Protein backbone atom coordinates (compact mmCIF):
# COMPACT_ATOMS: atom_id res chain seq x y z
CA PRO A 1 -17.80 -12.53 -7.48
CA GLN A 2 -15.02 -10.57 -6.83
CA GLN A 3 -11.40 -13.26 -6.66
CA TYR A 4 -9.00 -11.68 -4.79
CA ASP A 5 -4.96 -12.45 -4.79
CA VAL A 6 -4.46 -12.43 -0.29
CA VAL A 7 -7.81 -12.19 2.01
CA VAL A 8 -7.02 -9.91 5.25
CA VAL A 9 -9.46 -10.70 7.58
CA GLY A 10 -8.64 -8.29 10.79
CA SER A 11 -8.31 -5.02 10.44
CA GLY A 12 -5.82 -3.17 13.42
CA PRO A 13 -2.70 -2.19 12.14
CA ALA A 14 -1.02 -5.95 11.55
CA GLY A 15 -3.45 -6.37 9.32
CA TYR A 16 -3.71 -2.74 7.24
CA ALA A 17 0.35 -3.63 7.15
CA ALA A 18 0.24 -7.51 5.61
CA ALA A 19 -2.59 -5.91 3.61
CA PHE A 20 -0.23 -2.50 2.72
CA THR A 21 3.04 -5.24 1.57
CA THR A 22 1.14 -7.53 0.22
CA ALA A 23 -1.40 -4.60 -2.01
CA SER A 24 2.18 -3.18 -2.86
CA LYS A 25 3.93 -5.56 -4.76
CA GLY A 26 0.53 -5.88 -6.57
CA TYR A 27 -1.52 -9.23 -5.28
CA SER A 28 -5.24 -7.94 -5.08
CA THR A 29 -6.45 -7.98 -1.99
CA LEU A 30 -9.08 -7.07 0.51
CA ILE A 31 -9.33 -6.18 3.88
CA VAL A 32 -11.89 -7.83 5.72
CA GLN A 33 -12.87 -4.76 8.74
CA GLY A 34 -16.50 -4.82 9.98
CA GLU A 35 -18.60 -1.59 10.47
CA ALA A 36 -15.41 -0.04 12.06
CA PRO A 37 -11.50 -0.15 11.87
CA ARG A 38 -10.37 -2.20 14.96
CA GLY A 39 -7.54 -3.21 16.71
CA TYR A 40 -5.92 -1.10 19.74
CA LEU A 41 -4.12 1.70 17.97
CA ASN A 42 -7.44 2.43 16.64
CA PHE A 43 -9.05 3.75 20.70
CA GLN A 44 -5.84 5.94 21.54
CA ARG A 45 -6.68 9.48 22.37
CA GLY A 46 -2.88 10.87 22.03
CA LEU A 47 0.39 8.42 20.49
CA LYS A 48 3.55 9.62 21.93
CA ASN A 49 5.89 6.90 21.31
CA TYR A 50 4.61 5.07 17.90
CA PRO A 51 7.85 4.77 15.14
CA GLY A 52 7.09 7.95 13.18
CA ILE A 53 4.19 9.71 14.55
CA THR A 54 3.80 12.32 16.49
CA ASN A 55 0.67 14.06 19.19
CA LYS A 56 -1.84 12.32 16.82
CA SER A 57 -4.97 10.47 17.71
CA GLY A 58 -5.31 6.08 17.10
CA ALA A 59 -8.36 6.90 14.84
CA GLU A 60 -5.99 9.90 13.24
CA VAL A 61 -3.44 7.17 11.93
CA MET A 62 -5.82 4.46 11.48
CA ALA A 63 -7.13 6.98 8.95
CA VAL A 64 -3.65 7.61 7.17
CA LEU A 65 -3.09 4.38 6.69
CA GLU A 66 -6.31 3.21 5.49
CA GLU A 67 -6.01 6.27 2.74
CA GLN A 68 -2.43 4.41 1.86
CA LEU A 69 -4.75 1.13 1.18
CA VAL A 70 -6.51 2.17 -0.97
CA SER A 71 -4.47 4.36 -3.11
CA LYS A 72 -2.33 1.09 -3.36
CA GLY A 73 -5.02 -0.43 -4.85
CA ALA A 74 -6.62 -3.09 -1.65
CA SER A 75 -9.87 -3.43 -0.98
CA LEU A 76 -12.18 -2.31 2.65
CA SER A 77 -15.15 -4.99 3.10
CA LYS A 78 -17.70 -2.98 6.81
CA GLU A 79 -19.35 -6.86 5.87
CA LYS A 80 -19.88 -9.14 8.66
CA ILE A 81 -18.35 -12.07 8.80
CA VAL A 82 -19.69 -14.94 10.69
């Protein structure tokens, strides 16, 4: 089985930020997100007051964050943990 330096359980903006930080610093990082990204942001229709973002849905922002995570070498797991 694959081993990771860091496992982040949760895929809202805070989980993605934590994973981005550890992956950027060179730690092998796994994000356990379940079937889809979670967090309140993912369900927002239009963001108007989010740092650096204008006129995007929460789902669009989460997709960009996910692309950034993968580009830094983080792995995503869609497995459900019980």
